[in-house]
Coordinates of C-alpha atoms and ligand atoms in Angstrom, one line a residue:
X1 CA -12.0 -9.4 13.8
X2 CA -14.8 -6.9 14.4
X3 CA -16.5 -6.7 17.5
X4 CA -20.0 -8.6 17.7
X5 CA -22.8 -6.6 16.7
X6 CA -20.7 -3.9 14.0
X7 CA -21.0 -3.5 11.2
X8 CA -18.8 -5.8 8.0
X9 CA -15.8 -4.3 6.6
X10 CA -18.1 -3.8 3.5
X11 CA -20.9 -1.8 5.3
X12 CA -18.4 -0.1 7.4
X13 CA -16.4 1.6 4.1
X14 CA -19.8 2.5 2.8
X15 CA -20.7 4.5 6.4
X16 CA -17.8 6.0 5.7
X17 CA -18.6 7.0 1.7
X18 CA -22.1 7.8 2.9
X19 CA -20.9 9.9 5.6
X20 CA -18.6 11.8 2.7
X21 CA -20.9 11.8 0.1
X22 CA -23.5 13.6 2.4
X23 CA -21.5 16.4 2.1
X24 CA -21.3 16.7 -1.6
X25 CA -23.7 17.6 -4.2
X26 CA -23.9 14.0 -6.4
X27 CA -27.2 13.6 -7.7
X28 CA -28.4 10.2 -5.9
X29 CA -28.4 8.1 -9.1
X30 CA -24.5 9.0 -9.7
X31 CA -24.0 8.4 -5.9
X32 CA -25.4 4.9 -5.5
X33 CA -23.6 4.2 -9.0
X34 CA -20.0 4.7 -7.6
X35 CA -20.8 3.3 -4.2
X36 CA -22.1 -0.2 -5.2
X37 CA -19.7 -3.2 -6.5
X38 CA -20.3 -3.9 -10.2
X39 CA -19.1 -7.1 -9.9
X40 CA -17.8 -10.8 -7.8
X41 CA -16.8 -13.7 -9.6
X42 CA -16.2 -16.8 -7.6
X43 CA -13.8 -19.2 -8.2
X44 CA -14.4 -23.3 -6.7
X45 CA -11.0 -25.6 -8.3
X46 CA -9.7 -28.2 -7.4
X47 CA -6.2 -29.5 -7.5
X48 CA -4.6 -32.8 -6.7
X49 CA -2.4 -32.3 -4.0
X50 CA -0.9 -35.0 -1.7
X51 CA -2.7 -37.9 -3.5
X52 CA -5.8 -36.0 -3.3
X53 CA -8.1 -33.4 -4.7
X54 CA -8.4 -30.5 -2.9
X55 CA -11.5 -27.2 -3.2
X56 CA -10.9 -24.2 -3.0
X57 CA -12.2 -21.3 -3.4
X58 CA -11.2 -17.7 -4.1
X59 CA -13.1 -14.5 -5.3
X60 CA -11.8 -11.5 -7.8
X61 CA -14.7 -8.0 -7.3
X62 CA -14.5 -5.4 -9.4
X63 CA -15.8 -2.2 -7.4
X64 CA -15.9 0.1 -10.1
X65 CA -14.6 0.2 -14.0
X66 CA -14.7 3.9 -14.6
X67 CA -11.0 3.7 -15.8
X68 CA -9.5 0.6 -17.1
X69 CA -7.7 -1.5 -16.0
X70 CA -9.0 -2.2 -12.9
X71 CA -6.5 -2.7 -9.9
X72 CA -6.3 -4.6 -6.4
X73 CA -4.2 -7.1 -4.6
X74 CA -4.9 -11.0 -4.5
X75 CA -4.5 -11.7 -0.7
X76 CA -4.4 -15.2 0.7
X77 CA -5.8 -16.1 3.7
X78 CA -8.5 -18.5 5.7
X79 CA -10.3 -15.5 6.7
X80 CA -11.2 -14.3 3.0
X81 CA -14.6 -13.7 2.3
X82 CA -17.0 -11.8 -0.5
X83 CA -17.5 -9.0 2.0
X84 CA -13.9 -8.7 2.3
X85 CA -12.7 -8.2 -1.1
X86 CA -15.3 -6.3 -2.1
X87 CA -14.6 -3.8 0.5
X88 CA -11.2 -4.5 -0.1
X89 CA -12.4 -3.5 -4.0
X90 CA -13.8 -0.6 -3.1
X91 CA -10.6 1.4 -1.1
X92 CA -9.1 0.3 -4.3
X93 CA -11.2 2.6 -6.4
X94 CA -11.0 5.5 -3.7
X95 CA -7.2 5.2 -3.3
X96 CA -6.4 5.0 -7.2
X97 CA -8.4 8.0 -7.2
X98 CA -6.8 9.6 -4.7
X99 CA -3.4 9.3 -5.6
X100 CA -4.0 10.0 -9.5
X101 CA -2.9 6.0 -10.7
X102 CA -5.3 6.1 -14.0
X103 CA -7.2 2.8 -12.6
X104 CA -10.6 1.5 -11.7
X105 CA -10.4 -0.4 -7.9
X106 CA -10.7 -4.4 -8.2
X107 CA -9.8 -6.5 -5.4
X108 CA -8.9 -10.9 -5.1
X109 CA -8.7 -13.5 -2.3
X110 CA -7.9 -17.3 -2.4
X111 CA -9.3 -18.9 1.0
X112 CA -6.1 -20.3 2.1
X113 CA -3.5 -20.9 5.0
X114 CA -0.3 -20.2 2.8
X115 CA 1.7 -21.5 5.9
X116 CA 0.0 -25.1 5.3
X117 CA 1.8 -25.9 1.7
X118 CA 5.4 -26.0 0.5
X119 CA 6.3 -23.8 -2.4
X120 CA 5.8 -26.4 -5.1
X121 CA 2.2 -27.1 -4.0
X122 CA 1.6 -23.3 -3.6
X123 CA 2.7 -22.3 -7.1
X124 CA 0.2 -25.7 -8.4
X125 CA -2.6 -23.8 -6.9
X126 CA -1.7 -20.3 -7.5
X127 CA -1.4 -21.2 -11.6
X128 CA -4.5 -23.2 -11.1
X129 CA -6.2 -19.8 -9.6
X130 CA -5.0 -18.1 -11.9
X131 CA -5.9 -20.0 -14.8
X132 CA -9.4 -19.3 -13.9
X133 CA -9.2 -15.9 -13.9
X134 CA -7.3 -15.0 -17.0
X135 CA -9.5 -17.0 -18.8
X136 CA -12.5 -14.5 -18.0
X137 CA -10.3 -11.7 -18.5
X138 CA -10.0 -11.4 -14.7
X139 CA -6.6 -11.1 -15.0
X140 CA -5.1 -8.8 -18.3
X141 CA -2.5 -6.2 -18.5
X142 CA -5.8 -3.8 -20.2
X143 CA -8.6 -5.1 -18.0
X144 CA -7.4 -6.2 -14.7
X145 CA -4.4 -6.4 -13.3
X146 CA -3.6 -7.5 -9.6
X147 CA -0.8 -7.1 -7.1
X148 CA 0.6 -8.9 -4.1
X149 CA -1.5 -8.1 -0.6
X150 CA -1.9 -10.5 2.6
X151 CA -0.1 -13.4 2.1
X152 CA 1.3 -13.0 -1.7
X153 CA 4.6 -11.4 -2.6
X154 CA 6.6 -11.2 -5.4
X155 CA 6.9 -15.3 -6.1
X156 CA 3.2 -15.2 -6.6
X157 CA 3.1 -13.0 -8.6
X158 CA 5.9 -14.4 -10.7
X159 CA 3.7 -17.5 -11.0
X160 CA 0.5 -15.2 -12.4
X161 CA 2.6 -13.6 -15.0
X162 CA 4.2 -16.5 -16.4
X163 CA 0.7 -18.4 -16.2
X164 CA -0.5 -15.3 -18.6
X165 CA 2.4 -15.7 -20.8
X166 CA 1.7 -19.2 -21.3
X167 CA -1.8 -18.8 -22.1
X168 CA -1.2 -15.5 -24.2
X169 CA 1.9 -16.6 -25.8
X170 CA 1.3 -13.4 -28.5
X171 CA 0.6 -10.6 -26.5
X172 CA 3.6 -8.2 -26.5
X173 CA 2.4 -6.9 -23.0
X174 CA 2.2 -10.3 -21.3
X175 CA 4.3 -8.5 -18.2
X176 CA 1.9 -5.8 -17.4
X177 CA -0.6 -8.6 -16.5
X178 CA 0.1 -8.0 -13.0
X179 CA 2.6 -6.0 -10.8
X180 CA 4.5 -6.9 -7.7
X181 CA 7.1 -9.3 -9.8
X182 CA 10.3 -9.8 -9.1
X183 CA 12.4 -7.2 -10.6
X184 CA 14.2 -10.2 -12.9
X185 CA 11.0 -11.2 -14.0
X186 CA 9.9 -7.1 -15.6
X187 CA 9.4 -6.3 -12.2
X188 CA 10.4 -2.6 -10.8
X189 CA 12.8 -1.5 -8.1
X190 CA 11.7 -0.5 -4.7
X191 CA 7.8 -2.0 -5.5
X192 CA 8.6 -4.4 -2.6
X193 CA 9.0 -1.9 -0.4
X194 CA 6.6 0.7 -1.8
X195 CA 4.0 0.3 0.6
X196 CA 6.0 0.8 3.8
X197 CA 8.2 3.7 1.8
X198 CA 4.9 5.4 1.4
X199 CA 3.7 5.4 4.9
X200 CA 7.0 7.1 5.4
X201 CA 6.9 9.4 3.0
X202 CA 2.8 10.1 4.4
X203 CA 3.9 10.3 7.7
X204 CA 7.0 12.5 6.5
X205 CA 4.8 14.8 5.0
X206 CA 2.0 15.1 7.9
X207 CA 5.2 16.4 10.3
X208 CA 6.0 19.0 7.5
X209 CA 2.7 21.0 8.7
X210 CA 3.2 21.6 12.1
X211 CA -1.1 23.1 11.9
X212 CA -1.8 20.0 11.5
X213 CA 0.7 17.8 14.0
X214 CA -0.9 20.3 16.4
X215 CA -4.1 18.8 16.0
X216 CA -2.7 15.4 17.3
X217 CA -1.3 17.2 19.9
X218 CA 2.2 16.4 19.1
X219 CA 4.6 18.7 17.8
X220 CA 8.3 18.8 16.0
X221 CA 9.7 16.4 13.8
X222 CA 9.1 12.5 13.5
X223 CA 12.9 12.2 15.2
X224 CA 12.4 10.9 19.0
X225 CA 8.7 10.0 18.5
X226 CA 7.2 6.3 19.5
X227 CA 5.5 4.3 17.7
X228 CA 3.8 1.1 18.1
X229 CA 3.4 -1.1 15.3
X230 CA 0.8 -4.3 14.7
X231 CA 2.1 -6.6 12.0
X232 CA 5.7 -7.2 10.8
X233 CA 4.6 -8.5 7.0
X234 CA 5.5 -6.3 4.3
X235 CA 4.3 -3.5 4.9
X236 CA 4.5 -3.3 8.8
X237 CA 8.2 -4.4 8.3
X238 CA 9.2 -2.2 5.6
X239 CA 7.6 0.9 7.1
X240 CA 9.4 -0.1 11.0
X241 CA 12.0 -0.2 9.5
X242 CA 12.9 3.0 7.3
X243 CA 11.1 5.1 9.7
X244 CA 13.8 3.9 12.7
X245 CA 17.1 3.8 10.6
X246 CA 16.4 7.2 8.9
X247 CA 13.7 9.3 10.9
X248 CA 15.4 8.3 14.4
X249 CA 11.2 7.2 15.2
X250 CA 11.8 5.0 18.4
X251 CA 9.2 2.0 17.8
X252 CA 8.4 0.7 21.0
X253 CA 6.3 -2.1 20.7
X254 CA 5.7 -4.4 17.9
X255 CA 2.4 -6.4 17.7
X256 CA 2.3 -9.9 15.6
X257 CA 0.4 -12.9 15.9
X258 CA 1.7 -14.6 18.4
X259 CA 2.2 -11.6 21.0
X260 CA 3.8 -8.4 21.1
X261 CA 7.4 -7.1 22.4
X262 CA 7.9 -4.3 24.3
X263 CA 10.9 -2.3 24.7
X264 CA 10.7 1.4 25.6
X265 CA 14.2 2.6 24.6
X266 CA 13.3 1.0 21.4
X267 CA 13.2 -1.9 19.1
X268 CA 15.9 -2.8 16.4
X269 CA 13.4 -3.8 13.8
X270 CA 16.2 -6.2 11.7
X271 CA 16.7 -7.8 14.8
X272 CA 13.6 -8.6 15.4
X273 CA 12.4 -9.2 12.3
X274 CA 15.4 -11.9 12.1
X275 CA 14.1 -13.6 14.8
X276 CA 10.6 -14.0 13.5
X277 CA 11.7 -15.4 10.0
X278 CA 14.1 -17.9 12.6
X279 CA 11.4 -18.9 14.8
X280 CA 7.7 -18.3 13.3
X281 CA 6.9 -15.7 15.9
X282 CA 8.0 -12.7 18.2
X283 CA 8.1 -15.1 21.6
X284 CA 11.9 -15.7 23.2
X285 CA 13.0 -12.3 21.4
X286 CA 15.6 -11.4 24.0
X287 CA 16.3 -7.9 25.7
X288 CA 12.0 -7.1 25.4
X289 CA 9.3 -7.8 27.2
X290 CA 7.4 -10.1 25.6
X291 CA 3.2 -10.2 26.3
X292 CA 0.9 -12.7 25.1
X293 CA -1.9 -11.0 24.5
X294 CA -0.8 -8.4 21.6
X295 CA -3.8 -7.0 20.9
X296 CA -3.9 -4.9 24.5
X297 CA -0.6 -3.6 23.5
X298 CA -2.3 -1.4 20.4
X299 CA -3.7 0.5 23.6
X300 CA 0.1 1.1 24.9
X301 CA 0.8 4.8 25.5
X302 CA 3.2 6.5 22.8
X303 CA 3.3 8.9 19.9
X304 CA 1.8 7.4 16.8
X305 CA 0.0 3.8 15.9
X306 CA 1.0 1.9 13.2
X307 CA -1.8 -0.8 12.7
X308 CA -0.2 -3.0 9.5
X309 CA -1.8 -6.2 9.5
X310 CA -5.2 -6.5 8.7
X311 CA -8.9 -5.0 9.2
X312 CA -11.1 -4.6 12.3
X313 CA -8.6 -5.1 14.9
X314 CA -9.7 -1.3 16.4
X315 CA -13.4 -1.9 17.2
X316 CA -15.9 -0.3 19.5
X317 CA -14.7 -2.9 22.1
X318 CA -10.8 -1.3 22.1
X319 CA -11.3 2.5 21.0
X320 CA -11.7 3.9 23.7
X321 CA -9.2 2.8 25.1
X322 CA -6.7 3.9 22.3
X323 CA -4.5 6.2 24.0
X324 CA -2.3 7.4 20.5
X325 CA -2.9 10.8 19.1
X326 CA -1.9 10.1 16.0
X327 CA -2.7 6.4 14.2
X328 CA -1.5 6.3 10.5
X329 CA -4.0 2.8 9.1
X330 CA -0.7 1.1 6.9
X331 CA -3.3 -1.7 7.1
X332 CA -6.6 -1.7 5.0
X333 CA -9.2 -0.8 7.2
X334 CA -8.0 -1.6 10.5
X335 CA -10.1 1.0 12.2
X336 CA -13.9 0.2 12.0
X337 CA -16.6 2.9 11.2
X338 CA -17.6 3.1 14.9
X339 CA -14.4 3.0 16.1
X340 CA -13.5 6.1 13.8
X341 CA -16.4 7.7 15.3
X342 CA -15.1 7.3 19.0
X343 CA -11.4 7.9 18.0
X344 CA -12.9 11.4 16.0
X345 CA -15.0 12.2 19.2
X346 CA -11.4 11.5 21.3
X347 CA -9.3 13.9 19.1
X348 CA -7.1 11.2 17.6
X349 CA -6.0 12.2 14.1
X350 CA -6.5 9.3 11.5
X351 CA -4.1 9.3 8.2
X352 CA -6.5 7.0 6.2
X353 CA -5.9 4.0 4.8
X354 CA -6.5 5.0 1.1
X355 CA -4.1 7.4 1.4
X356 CA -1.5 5.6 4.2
X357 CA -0.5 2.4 2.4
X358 CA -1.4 3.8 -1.5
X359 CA 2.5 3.6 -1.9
X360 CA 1.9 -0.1 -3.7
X361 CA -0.4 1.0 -5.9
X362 CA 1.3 3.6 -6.9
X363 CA 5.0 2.0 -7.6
X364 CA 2.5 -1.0 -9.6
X365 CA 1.9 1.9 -11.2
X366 CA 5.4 2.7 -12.6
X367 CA 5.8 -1.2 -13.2
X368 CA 2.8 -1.2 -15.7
X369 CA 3.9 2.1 -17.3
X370 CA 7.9 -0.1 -17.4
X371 CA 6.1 -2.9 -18.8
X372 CA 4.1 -1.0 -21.3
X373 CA 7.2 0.7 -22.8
X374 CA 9.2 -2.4 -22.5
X375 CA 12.3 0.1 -21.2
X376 CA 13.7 0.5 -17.5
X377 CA 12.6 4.4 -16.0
X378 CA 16.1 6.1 -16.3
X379 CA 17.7 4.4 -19.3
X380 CA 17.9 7.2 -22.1
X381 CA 18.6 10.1 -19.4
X382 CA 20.9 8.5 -16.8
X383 CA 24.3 9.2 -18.7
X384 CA 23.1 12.6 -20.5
X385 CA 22.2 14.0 -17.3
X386 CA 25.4 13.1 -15.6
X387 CA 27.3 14.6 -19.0
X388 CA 25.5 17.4 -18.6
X389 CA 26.5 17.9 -14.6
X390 CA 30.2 17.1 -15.2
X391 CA 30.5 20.0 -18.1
X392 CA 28.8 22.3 -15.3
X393 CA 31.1 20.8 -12.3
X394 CA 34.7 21.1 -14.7
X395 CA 33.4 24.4 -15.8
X396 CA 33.1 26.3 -12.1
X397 CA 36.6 24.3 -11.1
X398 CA 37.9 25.3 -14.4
X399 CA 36.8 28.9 -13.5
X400 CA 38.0 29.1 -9.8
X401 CA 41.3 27.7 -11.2
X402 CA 41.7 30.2 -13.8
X403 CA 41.3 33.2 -11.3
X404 CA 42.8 31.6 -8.4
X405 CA 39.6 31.4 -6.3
X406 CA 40.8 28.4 -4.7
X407 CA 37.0 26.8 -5.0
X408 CA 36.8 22.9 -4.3
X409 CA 33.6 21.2 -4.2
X410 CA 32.9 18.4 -2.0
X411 CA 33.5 15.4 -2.4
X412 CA 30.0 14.5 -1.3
X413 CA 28.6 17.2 -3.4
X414 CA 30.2 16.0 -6.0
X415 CA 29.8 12.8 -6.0
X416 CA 25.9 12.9 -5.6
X417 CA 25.5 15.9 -8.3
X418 CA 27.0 14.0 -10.6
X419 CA 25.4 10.7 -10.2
X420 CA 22.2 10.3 -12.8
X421 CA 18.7 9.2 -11.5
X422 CA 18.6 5.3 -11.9
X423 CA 15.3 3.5 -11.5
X424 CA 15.6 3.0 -8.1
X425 CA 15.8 6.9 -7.4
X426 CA 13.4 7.9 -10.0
X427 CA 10.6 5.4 -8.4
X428 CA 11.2 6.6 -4.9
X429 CA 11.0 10.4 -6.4
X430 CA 7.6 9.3 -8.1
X431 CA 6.4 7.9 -4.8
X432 CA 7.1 11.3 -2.8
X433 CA 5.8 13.4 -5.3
X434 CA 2.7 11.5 -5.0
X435 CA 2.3 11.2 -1.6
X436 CA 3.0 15.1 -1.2
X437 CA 0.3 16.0 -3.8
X438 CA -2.6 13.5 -2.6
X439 CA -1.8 14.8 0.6
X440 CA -2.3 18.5 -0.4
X441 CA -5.6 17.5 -1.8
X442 CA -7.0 15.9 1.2
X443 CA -5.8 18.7 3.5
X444 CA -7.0 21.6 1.1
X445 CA -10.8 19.8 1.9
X446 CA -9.8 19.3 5.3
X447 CA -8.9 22.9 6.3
X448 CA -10.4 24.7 3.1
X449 CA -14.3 24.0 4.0
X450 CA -15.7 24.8 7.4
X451 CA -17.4 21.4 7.4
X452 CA -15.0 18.5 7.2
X453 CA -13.0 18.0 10.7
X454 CA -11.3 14.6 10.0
X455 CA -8.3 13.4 6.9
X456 CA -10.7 10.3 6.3
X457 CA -13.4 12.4 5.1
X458 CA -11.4 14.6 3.1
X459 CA -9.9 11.9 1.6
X460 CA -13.1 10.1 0.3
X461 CA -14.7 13.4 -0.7
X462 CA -11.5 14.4 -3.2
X463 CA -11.2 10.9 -4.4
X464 CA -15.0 10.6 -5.1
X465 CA -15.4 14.0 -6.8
X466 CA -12.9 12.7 -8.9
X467 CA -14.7 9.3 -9.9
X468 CA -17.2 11.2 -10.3
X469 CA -16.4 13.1 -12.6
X470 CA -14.6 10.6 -15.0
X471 CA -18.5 9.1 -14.8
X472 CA -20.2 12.3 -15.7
X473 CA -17.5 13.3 -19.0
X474 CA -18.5 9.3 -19.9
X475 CA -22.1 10.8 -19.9
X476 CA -23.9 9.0 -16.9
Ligands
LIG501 P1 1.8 -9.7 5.0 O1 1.1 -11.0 4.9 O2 3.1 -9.5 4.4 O3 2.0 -9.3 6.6 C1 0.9 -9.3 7.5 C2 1.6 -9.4 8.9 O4 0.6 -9.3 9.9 C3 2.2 -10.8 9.1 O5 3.5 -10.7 9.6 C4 1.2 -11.5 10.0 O6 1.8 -12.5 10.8 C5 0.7 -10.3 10.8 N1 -0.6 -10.6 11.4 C6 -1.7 -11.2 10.9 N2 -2.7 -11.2 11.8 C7 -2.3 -10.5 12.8 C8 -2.9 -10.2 14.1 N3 -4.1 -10.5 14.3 N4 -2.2 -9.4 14.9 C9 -0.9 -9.1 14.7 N5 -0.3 -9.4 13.5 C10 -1.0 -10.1 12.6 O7 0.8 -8.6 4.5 P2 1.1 -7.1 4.0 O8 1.2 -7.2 2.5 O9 2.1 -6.5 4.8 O10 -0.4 -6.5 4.2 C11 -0.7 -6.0 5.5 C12 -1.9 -5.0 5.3 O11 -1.5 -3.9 4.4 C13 -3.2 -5.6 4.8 O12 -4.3 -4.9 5.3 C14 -3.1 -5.2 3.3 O13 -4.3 -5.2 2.6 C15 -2.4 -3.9 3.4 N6 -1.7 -3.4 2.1 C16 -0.7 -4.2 1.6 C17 -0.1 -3.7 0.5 C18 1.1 -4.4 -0.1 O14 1.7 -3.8 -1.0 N7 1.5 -5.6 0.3 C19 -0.5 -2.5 -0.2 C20 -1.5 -1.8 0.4 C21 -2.1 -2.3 1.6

């Protein structure tokens, strides 16, 4: 989707390392050694598939092996090339960093039109796909391990792990293969939602420091503030949706492939959604304006942008004309190098992708760590912690009885103090916490040090100070 004559997404992340990395003091050696892509393999099969053989072909890069495993999404889609998943690789390695997930940054794409096969033939080539991988270690709970993105989801990844288990029918940790499985097949809670949870919990956290909502120009809460948002897949869908139910955000346009709707008192995002999954597309949606040409709607007049479908799609062509202060990329790279230049010039603040949608990686996190100790998060504790709170909840009513206080707690109180953290609640606590602390990292570099002006360059200079380091206590 880039606009002629701009950079790839590959070149464009690595303006935006080199324009990080200028301000740090890495010998050169140690700076060209994390920037470049250690490795592409790429996959030709072919499967026989409505009484013929069918090619395809799909890629899995690793960007950078200084922890292990390595970590990154399969995404399927026509428009997947090397250039894509290797830059797609190399956020991975910048946003495990950033968020403290112990993982080096891989990245996988099948060229395919998922829409063009039923589920049978899908699951045929996804086992096919992934037979070739795990059979050069390309997919392994200890080496690499991937995770739904553009056009996978929790089937798929269902598929890889039993395809594993099949052709690794003695390894204990078959399940920590590959994350993003269904929760009845040693999948987590809440990882299908993770990445849209965490651009909550990001943008949550950005309207805690009102220093820095200033420098958008906006001020206040998140309640009452519009949003437009580009892509109503998983992530786009997820994040539309908790950010309107519980942080009363107004989300006034919605962009997908086939146009966008408009509504300025605001979009019911279940609705909508509803109507997609009915009819393929947003068009016929009633009580919004519907307008063909989505894209010019990312240029629509509101509070924050929400761009949470794919890369590119705000180029040099379109900055300008950006007219949100605030533009939180839920999508991988949606904003290209030159367009963050214009934006930066503008005075948008940019909450950057490695940070923005690191909410999946991070709850594929938990799932590895679940599948590694073959126990749900929450098991052992649950019941002793709620023991422990009735003995201190019968103890103050047993106290305000005994000296006729007359104390009653809440039922509400009550009933939530008492309740022990299941996994559901301890993954979502594991996801704030980690969004708050990458988030204190990036703005310590971003206000701390006279020279950095922007989150996005903050962002790469924490998370490449860290690789860095891991590389120099290796020796290099
Ligand atoms: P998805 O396939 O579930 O959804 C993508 C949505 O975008 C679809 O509804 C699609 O119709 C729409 N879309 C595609 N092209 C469009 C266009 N030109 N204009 C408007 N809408 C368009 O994918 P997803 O998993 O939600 O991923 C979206 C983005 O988020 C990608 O950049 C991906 O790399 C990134 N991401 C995903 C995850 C995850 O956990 N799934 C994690 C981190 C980052």
């Amino acid at each position: 989707m880039k606009h002629a004559g701009e950079p790839s997404f590959r070149d464009s992340v690595d303006l935006m390392f080199n324009r990080a990395v200028r301000l740090m003091d890495l010998s050169p050696g140690l700076e060209n050694k994390i920037r470049v892509c250690n490795s592409t393999y790429t996959v030709r099969f072919g499967v026989r598939l409505r009484g013929k053989i069918e090619t395809f072909t799909g890629y899995r890069s690793v960007h950078s092996e200084h922890m292990e495993p390595v970590k990154g999404g399969i995404r399927y889609a026509l428009s997947v090339s090397q250039d894509e998943v290797e830059a797609l690789a190399a956020l991975m390695t910048y946003k495990c960093a950033l968020v403290e997930t112990p993982f080096g940054g891989s990245k996988g794409g099948l060229c395919i039109d998922p829409r063009q096969w039923d589920e049978h033939e899908l699951e045929q080539i996804t086992r096919r796909f992934a037979y070739e991988l795990i059979k050069r270690d390309l997919i392994h709970p200890a080496q690499n391990v991937p995770a739904p993105d553009m056009g996978t989801g929790e089937r798929e990844m269902a598929w890889i792990a039993d395809q594993y288990a099949r052709m690794n029918t003695t390894d204990i940790n078959a399940k920590a293969c590959v994350t993003g499985k269904p929760p009845h097949a040693g999948g987590i809670q809440g990882r299908v939602e993770a990445t849209g949870r965490g651009v909550q919990f990001a943008l949550r956290e950005f309207f805690r420091h009102p220093e820095d909502t200033a420098k958008a120009g906006l001020s206040g809460g998140l309640e009452g503030k519009r949003a437009v948002v580009q892509g109503l897949g998983n992530v786009g869908y997820h994040a539309a949706k908790f950010l309107s139910e519980e942080d009363g955000v107004i989300i006034t346009a919605i962009i997908e492939r086939d146009g966008a709707l408009i509504s300025d008192a605001g979009l019911e995002v279940e609705a909508v959604r509803a109507h997609m999954v009915a009819t393929g597309g947003l068009k016929g949606y009633p009580g919004a304006e519907y307008v063909a040409e989505g894209a010019k709607v990312l240029e629509k007049d509101c509070d924050i942008l929400i761009p949470a479908a794919m890369e590119g799609v705000i180029h040099q062509g379109n900055a300008a004309l950006i007219s949100a202060p605030l533009i939180i990329e839920a999508a991988n790279g949606p904003i290209t190098f030159g367009a963050d230049e214009i934006l930066r010039q503008k005075g948008a603040v940019i909450i950057p992708d490695m940070y923005a949608n690191a909410g999946g990686v991070t709850v594929s996190y938990f799932e590895w760590v679940k599948n590694l100790s073959h126990i749900r998060f929450g098991r052992m504790q649950r019941r002793a912690e709620e023991y422990r709170h009735e003995l201190l909840v019968n103890e103050l009513e047993r106290l305000s009885a005994d000296r006729g206080l007359g104390w009653t707690l809440s039922a509400g109180f009550k009933e939530n103090y008492l309740r022990g953290a299941g996994e559901l609640e301890l993954v979502r606590s594991g996801l704030d916490d980690t969004m708050r602390g990458a988030y204190a990292a990036m703005r310590e570099v971003w206000h701390g040090r006279g020279d950095v002006d922007d989150l996005r360059t903050a962002a790469y200079i924490v998370s490449i100070g860290r690789v860095a380091q891991t590389y120099r206590s290796k020796g290099l």
